Structure formats: C-alpha cells, structure tokens
Short mmCIF file of N, CA and C in Angstrom, two decimals:
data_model
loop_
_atom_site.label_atom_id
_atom_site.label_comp_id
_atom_site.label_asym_id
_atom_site.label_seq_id
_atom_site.Cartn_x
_atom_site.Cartn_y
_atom_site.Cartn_z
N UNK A 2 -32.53 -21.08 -22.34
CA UNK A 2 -32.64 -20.40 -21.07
C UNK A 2 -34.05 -20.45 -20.54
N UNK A 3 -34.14 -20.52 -19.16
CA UNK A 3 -35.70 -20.10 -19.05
C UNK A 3 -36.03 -18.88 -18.97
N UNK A 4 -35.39 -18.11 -18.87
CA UNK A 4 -35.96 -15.98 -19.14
C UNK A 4 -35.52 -15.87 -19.83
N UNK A 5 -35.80 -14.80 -20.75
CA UNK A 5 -34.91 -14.18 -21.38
C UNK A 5 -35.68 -12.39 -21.38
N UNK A 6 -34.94 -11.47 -21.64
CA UNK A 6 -35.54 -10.51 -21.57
C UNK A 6 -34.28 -9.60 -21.24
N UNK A 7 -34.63 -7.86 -20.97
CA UNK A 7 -33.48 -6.87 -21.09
C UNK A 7 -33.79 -6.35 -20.11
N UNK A 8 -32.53 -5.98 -19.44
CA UNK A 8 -32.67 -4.57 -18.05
C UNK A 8 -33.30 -3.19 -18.43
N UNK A 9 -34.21 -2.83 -17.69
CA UNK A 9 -34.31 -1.14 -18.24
C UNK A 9 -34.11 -0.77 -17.30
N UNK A 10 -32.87 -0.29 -17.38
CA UNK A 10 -32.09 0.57 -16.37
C UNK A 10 -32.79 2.20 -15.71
N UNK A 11 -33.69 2.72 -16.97
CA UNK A 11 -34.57 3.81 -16.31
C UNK A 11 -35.54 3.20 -15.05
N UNK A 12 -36.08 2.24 -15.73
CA UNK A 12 -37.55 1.93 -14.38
C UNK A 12 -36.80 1.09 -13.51
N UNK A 13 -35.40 0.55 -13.76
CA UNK A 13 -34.97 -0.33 -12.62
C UNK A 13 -35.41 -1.59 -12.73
N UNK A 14 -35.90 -2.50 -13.90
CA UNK A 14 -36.47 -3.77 -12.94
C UNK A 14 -36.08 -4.59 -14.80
N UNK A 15 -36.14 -5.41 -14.78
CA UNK A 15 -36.06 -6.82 -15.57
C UNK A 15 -37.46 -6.88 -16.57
N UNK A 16 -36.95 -6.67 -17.87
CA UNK A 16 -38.12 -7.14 -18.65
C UNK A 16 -38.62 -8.36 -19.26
N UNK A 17 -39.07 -8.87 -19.18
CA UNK A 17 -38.97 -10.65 -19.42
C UNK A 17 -39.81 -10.61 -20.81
N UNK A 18 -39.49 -11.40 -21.76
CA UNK A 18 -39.64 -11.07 -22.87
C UNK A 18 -39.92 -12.59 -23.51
N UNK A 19 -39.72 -13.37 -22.84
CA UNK A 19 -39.69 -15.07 -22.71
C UNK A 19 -39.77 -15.56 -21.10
N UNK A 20 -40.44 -16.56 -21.00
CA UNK A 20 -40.00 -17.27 -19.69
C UNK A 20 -40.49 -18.87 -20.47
N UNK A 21 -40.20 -19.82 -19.90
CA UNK A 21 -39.72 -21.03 -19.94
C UNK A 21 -41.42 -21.69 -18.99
N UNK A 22 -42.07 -22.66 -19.53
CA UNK A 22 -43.14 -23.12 -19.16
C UNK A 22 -42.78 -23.24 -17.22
N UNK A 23 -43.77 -23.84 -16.45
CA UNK A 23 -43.34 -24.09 -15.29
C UNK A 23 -43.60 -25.43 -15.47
N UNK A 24 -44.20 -25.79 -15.59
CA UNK A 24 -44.95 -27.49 -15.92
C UNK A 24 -43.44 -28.18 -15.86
N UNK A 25 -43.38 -29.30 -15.57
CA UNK A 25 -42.10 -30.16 -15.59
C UNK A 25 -42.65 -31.06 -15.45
N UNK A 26 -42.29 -32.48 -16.22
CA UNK A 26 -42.14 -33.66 -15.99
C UNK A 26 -41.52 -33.99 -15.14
N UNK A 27 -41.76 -35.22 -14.27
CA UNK A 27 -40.74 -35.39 -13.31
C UNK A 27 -39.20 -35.90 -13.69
N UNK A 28 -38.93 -36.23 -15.06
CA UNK A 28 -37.49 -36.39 -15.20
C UNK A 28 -36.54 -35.55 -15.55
N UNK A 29 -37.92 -34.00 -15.57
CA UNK A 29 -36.85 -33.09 -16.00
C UNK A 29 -36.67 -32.26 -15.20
N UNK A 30 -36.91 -32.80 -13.69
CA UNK A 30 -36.66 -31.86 -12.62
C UNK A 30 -35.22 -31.77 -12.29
N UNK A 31 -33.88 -32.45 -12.62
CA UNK A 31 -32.77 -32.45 -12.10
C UNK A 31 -32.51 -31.68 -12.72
N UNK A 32 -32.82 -31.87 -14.11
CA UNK A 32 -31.88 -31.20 -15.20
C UNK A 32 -32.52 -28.99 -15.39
N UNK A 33 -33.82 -29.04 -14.64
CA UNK A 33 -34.14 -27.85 -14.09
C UNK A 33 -33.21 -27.33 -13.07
N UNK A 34 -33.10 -28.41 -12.15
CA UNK A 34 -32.07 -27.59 -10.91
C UNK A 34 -30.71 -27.71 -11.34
N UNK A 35 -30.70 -28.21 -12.36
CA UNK A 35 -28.94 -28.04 -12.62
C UNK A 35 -28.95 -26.77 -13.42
N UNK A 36 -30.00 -26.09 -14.24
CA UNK A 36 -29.85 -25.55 -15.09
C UNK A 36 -29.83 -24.04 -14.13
N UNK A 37 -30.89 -23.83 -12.96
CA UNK A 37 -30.99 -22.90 -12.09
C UNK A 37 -29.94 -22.85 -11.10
N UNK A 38 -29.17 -23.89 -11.13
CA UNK A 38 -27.60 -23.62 -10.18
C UNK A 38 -26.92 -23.24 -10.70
N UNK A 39 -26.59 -23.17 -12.41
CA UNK A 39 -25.91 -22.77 -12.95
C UNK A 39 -25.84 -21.24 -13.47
N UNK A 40 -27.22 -20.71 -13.25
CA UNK A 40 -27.42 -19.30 -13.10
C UNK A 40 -27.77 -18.81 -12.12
N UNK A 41 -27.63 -19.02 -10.95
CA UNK A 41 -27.20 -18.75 -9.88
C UNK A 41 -25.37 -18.51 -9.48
N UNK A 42 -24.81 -19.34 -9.84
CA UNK A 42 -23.44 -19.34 -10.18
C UNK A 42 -23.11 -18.40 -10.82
N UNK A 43 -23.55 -18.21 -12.12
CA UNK A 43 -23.36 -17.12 -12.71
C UNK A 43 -23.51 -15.50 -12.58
N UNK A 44 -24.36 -15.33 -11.82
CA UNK A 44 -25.13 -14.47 -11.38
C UNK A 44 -24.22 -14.12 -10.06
N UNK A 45 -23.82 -15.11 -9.59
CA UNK A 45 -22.65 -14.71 -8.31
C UNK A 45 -21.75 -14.07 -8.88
N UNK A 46 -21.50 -14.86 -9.83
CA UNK A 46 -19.94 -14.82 -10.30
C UNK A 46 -19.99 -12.61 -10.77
N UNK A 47 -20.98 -12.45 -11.79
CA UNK A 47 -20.94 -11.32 -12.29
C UNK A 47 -20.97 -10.19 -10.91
N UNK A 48 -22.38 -10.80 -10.00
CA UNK A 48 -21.79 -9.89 -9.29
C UNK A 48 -20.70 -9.24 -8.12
N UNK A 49 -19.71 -10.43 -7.86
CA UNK A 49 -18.27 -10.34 -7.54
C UNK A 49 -17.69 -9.58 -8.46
N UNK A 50 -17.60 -9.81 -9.85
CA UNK A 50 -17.03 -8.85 -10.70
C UNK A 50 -17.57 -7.59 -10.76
N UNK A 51 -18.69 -6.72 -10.63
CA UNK A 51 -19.39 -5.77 -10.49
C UNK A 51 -18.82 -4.85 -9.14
N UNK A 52 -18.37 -5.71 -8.24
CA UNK A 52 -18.33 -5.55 -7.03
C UNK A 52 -17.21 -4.95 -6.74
N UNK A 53 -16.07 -5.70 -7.36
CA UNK A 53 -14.50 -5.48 -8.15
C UNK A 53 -14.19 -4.45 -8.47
N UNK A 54 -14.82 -4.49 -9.53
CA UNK A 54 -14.80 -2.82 -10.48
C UNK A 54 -15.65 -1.94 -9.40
N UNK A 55 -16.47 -1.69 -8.90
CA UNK A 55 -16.63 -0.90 -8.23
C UNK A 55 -15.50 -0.59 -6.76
N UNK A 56 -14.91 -1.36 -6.25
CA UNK A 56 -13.69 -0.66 -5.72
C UNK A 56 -12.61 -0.45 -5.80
N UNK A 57 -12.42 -0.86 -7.66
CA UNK A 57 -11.17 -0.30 -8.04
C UNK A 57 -11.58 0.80 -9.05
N UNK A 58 -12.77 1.19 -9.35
CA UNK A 58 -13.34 2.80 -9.32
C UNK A 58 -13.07 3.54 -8.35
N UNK A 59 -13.47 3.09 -6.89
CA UNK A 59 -13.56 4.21 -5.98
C UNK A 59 -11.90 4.18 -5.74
N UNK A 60 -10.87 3.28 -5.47
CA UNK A 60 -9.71 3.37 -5.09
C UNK A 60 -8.64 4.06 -6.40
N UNK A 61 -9.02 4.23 -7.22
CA UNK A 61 -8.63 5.12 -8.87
C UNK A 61 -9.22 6.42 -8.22
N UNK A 62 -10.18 6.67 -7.95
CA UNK A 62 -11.03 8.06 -7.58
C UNK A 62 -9.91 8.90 -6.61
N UNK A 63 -9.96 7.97 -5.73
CA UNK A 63 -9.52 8.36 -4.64
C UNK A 63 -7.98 8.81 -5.04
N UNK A 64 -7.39 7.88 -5.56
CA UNK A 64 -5.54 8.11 -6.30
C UNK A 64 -5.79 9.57 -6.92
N UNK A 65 -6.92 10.12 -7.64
CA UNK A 65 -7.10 10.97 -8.57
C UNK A 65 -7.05 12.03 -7.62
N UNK A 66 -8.03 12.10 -6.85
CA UNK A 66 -8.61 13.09 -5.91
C UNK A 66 -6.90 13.62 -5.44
N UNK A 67 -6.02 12.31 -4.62
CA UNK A 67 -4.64 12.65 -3.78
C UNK A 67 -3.68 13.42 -4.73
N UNK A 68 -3.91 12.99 -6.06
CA UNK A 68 -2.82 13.82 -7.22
C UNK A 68 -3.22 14.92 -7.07
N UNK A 69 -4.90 15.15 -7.62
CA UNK A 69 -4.94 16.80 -8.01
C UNK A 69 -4.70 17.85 -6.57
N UNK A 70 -4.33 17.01 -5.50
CA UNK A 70 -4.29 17.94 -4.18
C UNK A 70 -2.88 17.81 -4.12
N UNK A 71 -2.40 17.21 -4.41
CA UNK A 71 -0.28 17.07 -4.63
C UNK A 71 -0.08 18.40 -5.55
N UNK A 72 -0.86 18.63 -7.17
CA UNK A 72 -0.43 19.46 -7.85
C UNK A 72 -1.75 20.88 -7.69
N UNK A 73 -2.55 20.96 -6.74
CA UNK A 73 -3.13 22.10 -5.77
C UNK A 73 -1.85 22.92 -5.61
N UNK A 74 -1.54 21.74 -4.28
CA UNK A 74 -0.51 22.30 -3.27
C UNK A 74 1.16 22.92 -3.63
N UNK A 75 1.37 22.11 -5.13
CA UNK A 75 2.55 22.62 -5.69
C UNK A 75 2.53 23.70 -6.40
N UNK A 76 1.19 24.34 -6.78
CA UNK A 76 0.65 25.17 -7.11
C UNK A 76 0.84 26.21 -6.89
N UNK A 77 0.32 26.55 -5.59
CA UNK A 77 -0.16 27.09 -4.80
C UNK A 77 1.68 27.74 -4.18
N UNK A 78 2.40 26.72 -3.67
CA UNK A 78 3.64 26.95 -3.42
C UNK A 78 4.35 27.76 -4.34
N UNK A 79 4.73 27.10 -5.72
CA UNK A 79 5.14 27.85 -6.74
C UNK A 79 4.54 29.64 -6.95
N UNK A 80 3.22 29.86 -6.60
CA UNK A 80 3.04 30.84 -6.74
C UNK A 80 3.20 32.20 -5.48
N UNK A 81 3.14 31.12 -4.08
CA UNK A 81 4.22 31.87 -2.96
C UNK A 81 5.17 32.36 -3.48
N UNK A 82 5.84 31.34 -3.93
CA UNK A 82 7.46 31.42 -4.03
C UNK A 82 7.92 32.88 -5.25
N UNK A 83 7.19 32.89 -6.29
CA UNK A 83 7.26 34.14 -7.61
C UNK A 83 6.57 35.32 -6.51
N UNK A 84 5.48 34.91 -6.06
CA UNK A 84 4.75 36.51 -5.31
C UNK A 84 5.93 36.87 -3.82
N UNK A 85 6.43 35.99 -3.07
CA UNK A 85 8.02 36.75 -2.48
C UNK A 85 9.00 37.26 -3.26
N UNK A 86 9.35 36.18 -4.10
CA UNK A 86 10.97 37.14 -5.27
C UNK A 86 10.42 38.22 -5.70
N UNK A 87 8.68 38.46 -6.29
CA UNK A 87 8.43 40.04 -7.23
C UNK A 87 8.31 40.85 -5.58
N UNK A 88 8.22 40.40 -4.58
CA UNK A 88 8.15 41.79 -3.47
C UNK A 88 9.70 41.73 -3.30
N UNK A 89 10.51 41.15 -2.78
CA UNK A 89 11.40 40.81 -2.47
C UNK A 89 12.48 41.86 -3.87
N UNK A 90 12.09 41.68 -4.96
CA UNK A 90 12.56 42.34 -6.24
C UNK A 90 12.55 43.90 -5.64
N UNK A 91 10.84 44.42 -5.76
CA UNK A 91 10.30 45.73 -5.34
C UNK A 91 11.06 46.14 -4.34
N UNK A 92 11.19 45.79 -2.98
CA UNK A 92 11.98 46.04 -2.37
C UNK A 92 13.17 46.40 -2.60
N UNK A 93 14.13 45.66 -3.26
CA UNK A 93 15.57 46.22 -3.76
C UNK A 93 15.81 47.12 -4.57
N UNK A 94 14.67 47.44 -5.14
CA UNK A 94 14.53 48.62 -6.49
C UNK A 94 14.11 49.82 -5.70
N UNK A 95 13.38 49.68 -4.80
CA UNK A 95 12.72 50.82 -4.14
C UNK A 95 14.17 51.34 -3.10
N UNK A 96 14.76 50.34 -2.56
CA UNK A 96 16.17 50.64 -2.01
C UNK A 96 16.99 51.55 -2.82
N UNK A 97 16.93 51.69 -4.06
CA UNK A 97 17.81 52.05 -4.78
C UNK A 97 18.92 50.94 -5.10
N UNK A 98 18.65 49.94 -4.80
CA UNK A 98 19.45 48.76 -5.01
C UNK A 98 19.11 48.35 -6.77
N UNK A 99 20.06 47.35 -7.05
CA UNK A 99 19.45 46.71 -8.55
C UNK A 99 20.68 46.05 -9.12
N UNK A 100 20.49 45.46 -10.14
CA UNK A 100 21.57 44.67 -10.55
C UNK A 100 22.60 45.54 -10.76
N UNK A 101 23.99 45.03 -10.88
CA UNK A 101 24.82 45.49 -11.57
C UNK A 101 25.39 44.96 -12.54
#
C-alpha cells in the first residue's frame, strides 16, 4: 500500500504510520495510477456502503419510533376503556344496581 496508518476517531483525522516514497521512476508511474484508482474505487465503494447503512438506520429508527406510538396509543386507549367500565361500574353500585 502506499499509507498505511489508523483512524482516530477522537481527533477526527488519519494517522499515517507509513507512507510510500514519492520518488517514481518513470516506469512505475502507470502502475502508481493504477494502484491510486484502485483506492479510490475502493474508497467509493465503502463509502456507498456507509451511506446504505446509514439510511437503513434512520428508516429502522423511524419504523421504531411509528411502533412505539401504535403501542402509546393502544395504551393509552386500553386504559380509557378500564377507567369508563370502573366509573361506569361506580355508577351502577351507587344506583343501587349490581349483579344478580
């Protein structure tokens, strides 16, 4: 390779830990630009995939977000529905009403 080196994701930037002379002979200039198209390519390629996963993160997020507001709202209903039957109950007891 001509770099080599690790991301530090705290400071943000590329640590180069190797780099590759600049000096070139002139017959090894093709085989330089073939070698730099090919990480360029690569480098596309990952970040299309990066790119990917990041909007099938946010479109998962989003599915997540629509559920927990589906089972909010069923929630929320279900507990209408018990807080009318216990008044609705009170009421018939206070009538003097009640099972028989």
């Amino acid at each position: 390779g001509i770099v080599r080196g690790k991301l530090d994701q705290l400071r943000r930037c590329f640590e180069v830990q190797f780099a590759a002379g600049r000096d070139l002979r002139p017959g090894q200039l093709g085989s330089m630009i073939q070698t730099l198209s090919n990480w360029l390519a690569t480098s596309d390629n990952l970040l299309i995939s990066i790119q990917e996963k990041i909007k099938w993160a946010d479109s998962m997020s989003e599915l997540d977000k629509k559920h927990r507001k589906e089972v909010e709202d069923r929630v929320e209903d279900v507990k209408k529905s018990i807080s009318l039957k216990k008044l609705q109950t009170t009421e018939v007891v206070r009538r003097g009403g009640g099972i028989q």
